[in-house]
Amino acid sequence: MAYMKVRLLCISLVILGALCLYFSTYNLTPFKEGPFVFKKNHGNFLQLPDIDCGQNPPFLVLLVTSSQEQTVARMAIRHTWGQEKIVRGKRIKTLFLLGTTPSKDVSRAVAQESQQHRDIIQKDFLDVYFNLTLKTLMGLEWVYHFCPQAAFVMKTDSDMFVNVYYLTELLLKKNKTSRFFTGFLKRNDSPIRQKYSKWFVSKYEYPWDKYPPFCSGTGYVFSGDVASQVYNVSDSVPFLKLEDVFVGLCLAKLKIRLEELHSEQTFFPGGLRFSTCRFKKIVACHFIKPQDMLIYWHAVESSLEEECPAV
C-alpha cells in the first residue's frame, strides 16, 4: 500500500513538472492570460468633439487626459491655454480625454458639459489611473480616424501649464513634421519593483530590467503621423498600464528616436516656481492648481510683447 502511494506521488510530481515546463516554454500561465496580449478597444466613441479637420486642419491638437470629477480643472484650461486660438498664423485646438464612471449623476454632468463645449472625447472604459494607457490610445485613435491632418499633437494632463505660444515657436523653428517625438526625455529608467509604489510593475508584466527611452507622460509632443503609427502598432506591443512607457515601447518598435525640442530644458514634470519671465520660456509645467492656472496665464499672456532681462 505504501509502495502504491509513493508511486502515485512520483507520477503526480512528474505530471506537475511537465505542466510547469509546458507553461514556461510558451510564456503562459494556466491561471490567467499572458502579459503580451492587447487588443484595441474597438468600441464606439460615446462623446466626440465638434471639429472638422478636413476643412480647417489644426497645426497643433492638445489631448488632455482628465477624470470625470476634474470639472474645475477643465474649465481653468478652457479659459487659459486651452482656448482655441491662432498663434503665429497656426490653429491650436484643445480636447479632453475621458473614460466612464458608475455614477449616473456624474455621467449626466459630463454629457451636458460635452454638449456645451464640444471638446470631449470619451469611450466606455472605467476612468481610473491604471486605464491611462487606454485613454491615451483613445486619443491617438481619434487623431487616426478624425484628424490625421494635424501637423502636431501634444498629450498632456489636466494639472499642467502649457505655453502654447512658446511651443508653437519652437515647433516652427524645429521644422520637422514627420517621425518626430519630444518631451522630457527618460533614457535610462528601470521598472519599479516595490509593491507599495504607485508605479509598481511586476516581472510578469514586464520581465526586462530597463525601459526603452520614453518621455514623461505629463507632457509630450509628436508629429501627426506618429499618432497613427503608434495606434497601428499598439496591439503588437506588450501592453503596460504605464502609458508613457507603453508609448515608448511602441516608438522603439517603430524605430522612432526621441529628440530634444530645445537645447535648454522646456518640460518640467517635477514642477517649477512661477515667475512671468521663466514661464514665457517653458513649454509645460506640472502640479499647477486651477486657481493658479488663471493667474499664471494672465501674467504670461499680458507680457508677451515685453522683453525679459537677460539672465
Tab-separated table of C-alpha atoms in Angstrom:
chain	number	residue	atom	x	y	z
A	1	MET	CA	0.000	0.000	0.000
A	2	ALA	CA	2.811	2.360	0.957
A	3	TYR	CA	4.570	1.496	-2.315
A	4	MET	CA	1.452	2.476	-4.321
A	5	LYS	CA	1.193	5.819	-2.502
A	6	VAL	CA	4.839	6.604	-3.210
A	7	ARG	CA	4.385	5.611	-6.855
A	8	LEU	CA	1.295	7.817	-7.222
A	9	LEU	CA	3.158	10.719	-5.604
A	10	CYS	CA	6.068	10.291	-8.043
A	11	ILE	CA	3.712	10.183	-11.019
A	12	SER	CA	1.933	13.311	-9.775
A	13	LEU	CA	5.228	15.161	-9.409
A	14	VAL	CA	6.280	14.154	-12.933
A	15	ILE	CA	2.966	15.414	-14.367
A	16	LEU	CA	3.202	18.661	-12.410
A	17	GLY	CA	6.775	19.175	-13.611
A	18	ALA	CA	5.716	18.578	-17.198
A	19	LEU	CA	2.913	21.115	-16.886
A	20	CYS	CA	5.284	23.721	-15.409
A	21	LEU	CA	7.745	23.141	-18.250
A	22	TYR	CA	4.949	23.457	-20.813
A	23	PHE	CA	3.669	26.778	-19.496
A	24	SER	CA	7.128	28.255	-19.001
A	25	THR	CA	8.128	27.241	-22.529
A	26	TYR	CA	5.172	29.056	-24.073
A	27	ASN	CA	5.380	32.011	-21.693
A	28	LEU	CA	1.863	31.288	-20.463
A	29	THR	CA	0.198	30.573	-17.188
A	30	PRO	CA	-2.765	28.222	-16.599
A	31	PHE	CA	-4.443	30.763	-14.351
A	32	LYS	CA	-4.536	33.971	-16.343
A	33	GLU	CA	-3.872	35.495	-19.734
A	34	GLY	CA	-0.265	36.272	-20.577
A	35	PRO	CA	1.064	39.823	-20.360
A	36	PHE	CA	1.734	40.210	-24.067
A	37	VAL	CA	-1.868	40.236	-25.258
A	38	PHE	CA	-3.506	43.526	-26.127
A	39	LYS	CA	-6.456	44.104	-28.400
A	40	LYS	CA	-7.566	47.555	-29.425
A	41	ASN	CA	-10.778	48.733	-27.844
A	42	HIS	CA	-12.991	48.834	-30.925
A	43	GLY	CA	-15.975	50.213	-29.005
A	44	ASN	CA	-17.801	53.254	-30.281
A	45	PHE	CA	-16.989	56.733	-29.057
A	46	LEU	CA	-19.520	57.962	-26.507
A	47	GLN	CA	-18.614	61.632	-26.976
A	48	LEU	CA	-16.924	63.300	-29.917
A	49	PRO	CA	-15.737	66.896	-30.291
A	50	ASP	CA	-17.091	69.364	-32.817
A	51	ILE	CA	-14.139	69.844	-35.149
A	52	ASP	CA	-13.706	69.324	-38.880
A	53	CYS	CA	-10.019	68.705	-39.515
A	54	GLY	CA	-10.604	68.241	-43.223
A	55	GLN	CA	-11.950	71.758	-43.712
A	56	ASN	CA	-9.680	73.601	-41.289
A	57	PRO	CA	-6.851	71.344	-40.086
A	58	PRO	CA	-5.188	72.412	-36.821
A	59	PHE	CA	-1.463	72.913	-36.561
A	60	LEU	CA	-1.495	71.529	-33.015
A	61	VAL	CA	-4.026	69.351	-31.193
A	62	LEU	CA	-3.653	69.205	-27.407
A	63	LEU	CA	-5.071	65.980	-25.923
A	64	VAL	CA	-5.607	66.451	-22.186
A	65	THR	CA	-6.189	63.375	-20.040
A	66	SER	CA	-8.796	64.247	-17.445
A	67	SER	CA	-11.056	62.423	-14.988
A	68	GLN	CA	-14.798	62.796	-14.600
A	69	GLU	CA	-14.580	64.862	-11.425
A	70	GLN	CA	-11.993	67.367	-12.712
A	71	THR	CA	-14.580	69.830	-13.994
A	72	VAL	CA	-12.885	72.841	-12.399
A	73	ALA	CA	-9.509	71.940	-13.927
A	74	ARG	CA	-11.065	71.585	-17.387
A	75	MET	CA	-12.769	74.976	-17.065
A	76	ALA	CA	-9.482	76.575	-16.000
A	77	ILE	CA	-7.771	75.134	-19.090
A	78	ARG	CA	-10.608	76.310	-21.351
A	79	HIS	CA	-10.119	79.846	-20.028
A	80	THR	CA	-6.331	79.807	-20.366
A	81	TRP	CA	-4.003	77.842	-22.654
A	82	GLY	CA	-6.808	75.565	-23.876
A	83	GLN	CA	-8.762	78.299	-25.622
A	84	GLU	CA	-8.939	77.751	-29.344
A	85	LYS	CA	-6.579	80.329	-30.789
A	86	ILE	CA	-4.372	81.285	-33.702
A	87	VAL	CA	-0.680	81.509	-32.821
A	88	ARG	CA	1.762	82.735	-35.485
A	89	GLY	CA	-0.958	82.016	-38.032
A	90	LYS	CA	-1.379	78.436	-36.780
A	91	ARG	CA	-4.604	76.995	-35.356
A	92	ILE	CA	-4.442	75.398	-31.891
A	93	LYS	CA	-7.211	73.093	-30.622
A	94	THR	CA	-7.569	71.520	-27.158
A	95	LEU	CA	-9.605	68.366	-26.413
A	96	PHE	CA	-10.195	66.351	-23.226
A	97	LEU	CA	-9.918	62.560	-22.912
A	98	LEU	CA	-12.366	60.854	-20.525
A	99	GLY	CA	-13.476	57.356	-19.548
A	100	THR	CA	-16.714	56.472	-17.751
A	101	THR	CA	-17.905	56.269	-14.156
A	102	PRO	CA	-20.568	54.160	-12.380
A	103	SER	CA	-22.113	57.387	-11.054
A	104	LYS	CA	-25.152	58.304	-13.146
A	105	ASP	CA	-25.172	61.878	-11.813
A	106	VAL	CA	-21.539	62.460	-12.788
A	107	SER	CA	-22.122	60.830	-16.178
A	108	ARG	CA	-25.062	63.141	-16.862
A	109	ALA	CA	-22.995	66.170	-15.868
A	110	VAL	CA	-20.165	65.149	-18.220
A	111	ALA	CA	-22.627	64.584	-21.081
A	112	GLN	CA	-24.032	68.088	-20.524
A	113	GLU	CA	-20.506	69.519	-20.387
A	114	SER	CA	-19.679	67.793	-23.667
A	115	GLN	CA	-22.848	69.132	-25.261
A	116	GLN	CA	-21.965	72.659	-24.146
A	117	HIS	CA	-18.265	72.784	-25.015
A	118	ARG	CA	-17.962	70.122	-27.744
A	119	ASP	CA	-14.380	69.325	-26.734
A	120	ILE	CA	-14.609	65.897	-25.048
A	121	ILE	CA	-13.519	62.519	-26.428
A	122	GLN	CA	-14.934	59.581	-24.473
A	123	LYS	CA	-15.181	55.811	-24.673
A	124	ASP	CA	-16.663	53.146	-22.415
A	125	PHE	CA	-13.853	52.132	-20.054
A	126	LEU	CA	-13.582	52.845	-16.336
A	127	ASP	CA	-11.957	56.194	-15.624
A	128	VAL	CA	-9.160	55.079	-13.272
A	129	TYR	CA	-5.415	55.749	-13.195
A	130	PHE	CA	-4.405	52.329	-14.483
A	131	ASN	CA	-6.546	52.781	-17.593
A	132	LEU	CA	-4.432	55.755	-18.663
A	133	THR	CA	-2.931	53.700	-21.485
A	134	LEU	CA	-6.425	53.032	-22.859
A	135	LYS	CA	-7.262	56.713	-22.519
A	136	THR	CA	-4.148	57.794	-24.405
A	137	LEU	CA	-4.719	55.227	-27.151
A	138	MET	CA	-8.274	56.521	-27.456
A	139	GLY	CA	-6.854	59.962	-28.192
A	140	LEU	CA	-4.466	58.558	-30.789
A	141	GLU	CA	-7.336	56.599	-32.332
A	142	TRP	CA	-9.351	59.804	-32.634
A	143	VAL	CA	-6.451	61.524	-34.413
A	144	TYR	CA	-6.051	58.488	-36.692
A	145	HIS	CA	-9.736	58.404	-37.687
A	146	PHE	CA	-10.825	62.032	-37.481
A	147	CYS	CA	-7.800	64.352	-37.595
A	148	PRO	CA	-4.804	62.864	-39.436
A	149	GLN	CA	-4.301	66.315	-40.982
A	150	ALA	CA	-2.999	67.750	-37.664
A	151	ALA	CA	0.648	68.740	-38.024
A	152	PHE	CA	1.415	68.089	-34.342
A	153	VAL	CA	-0.228	66.521	-31.304
A	154	MET	CA	0.538	67.010	-27.632
A	155	LYS	CA	-0.609	64.607	-24.935
A	156	THR	CA	-0.696	66.230	-21.512
A	157	ASP	CA	-2.526	66.209	-18.162
A	158	SER	CA	-5.115	68.466	-16.554
A	159	ASP	CA	-2.728	69.794	-13.879
A	160	MET	CA	-0.258	71.131	-16.441
A	161	PHE	CA	0.504	74.665	-17.560
A	162	VAL	CA	1.216	74.635	-21.301
A	163	ASN	CA	2.714	77.675	-23.000
A	164	VAL	CA	1.219	77.226	-26.466
A	165	TYR	CA	2.937	80.398	-27.685
A	166	TYR	CA	6.442	79.185	-26.930
A	167	LEU	CA	5.625	75.622	-28.022
A	168	THR	CA	4.413	76.834	-31.416
A	169	GLU	CA	7.503	78.995	-31.815
A	170	LEU	CA	9.819	76.071	-31.073
A	171	LEU	CA	7.945	73.661	-33.360
A	172	LEU	CA	8.154	76.111	-36.242
A	173	LYS	CA	11.893	76.568	-35.621
A	174	LYS	CA	12.406	72.801	-35.397
A	175	ASN	CA	10.655	72.382	-38.743
A	176	LYS	CA	10.391	68.609	-38.513
A	177	THR	CA	6.967	67.321	-39.488
A	178	SER	CA	7.381	63.537	-39.578
A	179	ARG	CA	8.604	60.818	-37.193
A	180	PHE	CA	9.173	63.464	-34.529
A	181	PHE	CA	8.683	62.879	-30.791
A	182	THR	CA	9.817	65.090	-27.926
A	183	GLY	CA	9.204	65.922	-24.287
A	184	PHE	CA	11.048	65.380	-21.012
A	185	LEU	CA	13.326	62.543	-22.114
A	186	LYS	CA	13.864	59.489	-19.915
A	187	ARG	CA	16.609	57.375	-21.448
A	188	ASN	CA	17.700	55.061	-18.655
A	189	ASP	CA	14.722	54.265	-16.400
A	190	SER	CA	14.146	50.883	-14.776
A	191	PRO	CA	10.887	49.252	-13.630
A	192	ILE	CA	9.922	49.909	-10.003
A	193	ARG	CA	9.567	46.517	-8.312
A	194	GLN	CA	8.433	47.736	-4.855
A	195	LYS	CA	4.794	46.692	-4.490
A	196	TYR	CA	3.822	49.743	-2.425
A	197	SER	CA	4.734	52.119	-5.264
A	198	LYS	CA	2.087	53.724	-7.467
A	199	TRP	CA	4.278	52.795	-10.443
A	200	PHE	CA	4.950	49.185	-9.414
A	201	VAL	CA	5.403	46.832	-12.356
A	202	SER	CA	5.901	43.129	-11.735
A	203	LYS	CA	8.318	40.952	-13.680
A	204	TYR	CA	5.264	39.149	-15.004
A	205	GLU	CA	4.025	42.398	-16.598
A	206	TYR	CA	7.483	43.498	-17.759
A	207	PRO	CA	10.314	40.972	-17.361
A	208	TRP	CA	13.171	43.173	-18.569
A	209	ASP	CA	15.436	45.303	-16.360
A	210	LYS	CA	15.335	48.521	-18.391
A	211	TYR	CA	12.615	50.514	-20.083
A	212	PRO	CA	13.175	51.776	-23.625
A	213	PRO	CA	13.669	55.548	-23.960
A	214	PHE	CA	10.373	57.359	-23.338
A	215	CYS	CA	9.066	60.799	-22.418
A	216	SER	CA	7.354	61.727	-19.168
A	217	GLY	CA	3.610	61.269	-19.542
A	218	THR	CA	2.989	64.701	-18.040
A	219	GLY	CA	3.510	66.159	-21.498
A	220	TYR	CA	4.987	65.029	-24.793
A	221	VAL	CA	4.681	66.331	-28.347
A	222	PHE	CA	4.833	64.474	-31.639
A	223	SER	CA	4.190	64.962	-35.340
A	224	GLY	CA	0.740	63.977	-36.573
A	225	ASP	CA	1.963	60.913	-38.461
A	226	VAL	CA	3.310	59.389	-35.223
A	227	ALA	CA	-0.202	59.262	-33.721
A	228	SER	CA	-1.386	56.909	-36.462
A	229	GLN	CA	1.815	54.856	-36.402
A	230	VAL	CA	1.697	54.319	-32.635
A	231	TYR	CA	-2.006	53.468	-32.745
A	232	ASN	CA	-1.487	50.934	-35.534
A	233	VAL	CA	1.477	49.201	-33.869
A	234	SER	CA	-0.039	49.231	-30.367
A	235	ASP	CA	-1.698	45.811	-30.487
A	236	SER	CA	1.604	44.116	-31.324
A	237	VAL	CA	3.485	45.663	-28.379
A	238	PRO	CA	3.477	44.341	-24.789
A	239	PHE	CA	0.645	46.139	-23.028
A	240	LEU	CA	1.618	48.134	-19.948
A	241	LYS	CA	-0.506	50.191	-17.547
A	242	LEU	CA	2.192	52.906	-17.512
A	243	GLU	CA	1.100	54.891	-20.527
A	244	ASP	CA	4.310	56.800	-21.151
A	245	VAL	CA	6.425	53.628	-21.061
A	246	PHE	CA	3.920	51.843	-23.314
A	247	VAL	CA	4.200	54.635	-25.888
A	248	GLY	CA	7.996	54.311	-25.576
A	249	LEU	CA	7.708	50.604	-26.391
A	250	CYS	CA	5.675	51.482	-29.486
A	251	LEU	CA	8.256	54.063	-30.565
A	252	ALA	CA	11.059	51.512	-30.104
A	253	LYS	CA	9.239	49.061	-32.365
A	254	LEU	CA	8.710	51.825	-34.927
A	255	LYS	CA	12.389	52.823	-34.608
A	256	ILE	CA	11.390	56.420	-33.892
A	257	ARG	CA	14.072	58.155	-31.822
A	258	LEU	CA	13.300	60.767	-29.185
A	259	GLU	CA	14.606	64.269	-29.824
A	260	GLU	CA	15.174	67.373	-27.735
A	261	LEU	CA	12.880	70.263	-28.624
A	262	HIS	CA	15.373	72.861	-27.423
A	263	SER	CA	18.928	72.977	-26.131
A	264	GLU	CA	17.566	74.168	-22.766
A	265	GLN	CA	15.002	72.350	-20.620
A	266	THR	CA	11.425	73.315	-21.516
A	267	PHE	CA	9.370	70.459	-19.983
A	268	PHE	CA	9.135	70.391	-16.174
A	269	PRO	CA	7.381	67.249	-14.891
A	270	GLY	CA	8.600	67.978	-11.363
A	271	GLY	CA	7.070	71.449	-11.251
A	272	LEU	CA	8.672	74.875	-11.269
A	273	ARG	CA	8.348	78.023	-9.160
A	274	PHE	CA	6.419	80.652	-11.089
A	275	SER	CA	7.800	83.849	-12.491
A	276	THR	CA	6.438	85.536	-15.592
A	277	CYS	CA	9.755	85.612	-17.433
A	278	ARG	CA	10.531	81.996	-16.567
A	279	PHE	CA	7.125	80.705	-17.733
A	280	LYS	CA	7.421	82.615	-21.019
A	281	LYS	CA	10.308	80.292	-21.939
A	282	ILE	CA	8.871	76.913	-20.934
A	283	VAL	CA	6.587	74.504	-22.780
A	284	ALA	CA	4.960	72.602	-19.912
A	285	CYS	CA	4.986	72.630	-16.114
A	286	HIS	CA	3.396	70.095	-13.759
A	287	PHE	CA	1.478	70.499	-10.470
A	288	ILE	CA	-0.499	73.618	-11.353
A	289	LYS	CA	-3.776	74.164	-9.479
A	290	PRO	CA	-6.767	75.587	-11.370
A	291	GLN	CA	-6.774	78.870	-9.440
A	292	ASP	CA	-3.055	79.342	-10.117
A	293	MET	CA	-3.506	78.442	-13.780
A	294	LEU	CA	-5.675	81.514	-14.301
A	295	ILE	CA	-3.203	83.826	-12.529
A	296	TYR	CA	-0.124	82.450	-14.299
A	297	TRP	CA	-1.725	82.503	-17.726
A	298	HIS	CA	-2.920	86.094	-17.405
A	299	ALA	CA	0.564	87.157	-16.311
A	300	VAL	CA	2.265	85.375	-19.230
A	301	GLU	CA	-0.226	86.362	-21.922
A	302	SER	CA	-0.304	90.030	-20.913
A	303	SER	CA	3.503	90.254	-21.084
A	304	LEU	CA	4.105	88.542	-24.434
A	305	GLU	CA	5.358	91.749	-26.066
A	306	GLU	CA	7.604	92.664	-23.139
A	307	GLU	CA	11.312	91.851	-23.044
A	308	CYS	CA	12.684	89.935	-20.082
A	309	PRO	CA	16.105	90.823	-18.647
A	310	ALA	CA	18.958	88.575	-19.750
A	311	VAL	CA	19.945	86.014	-17.116
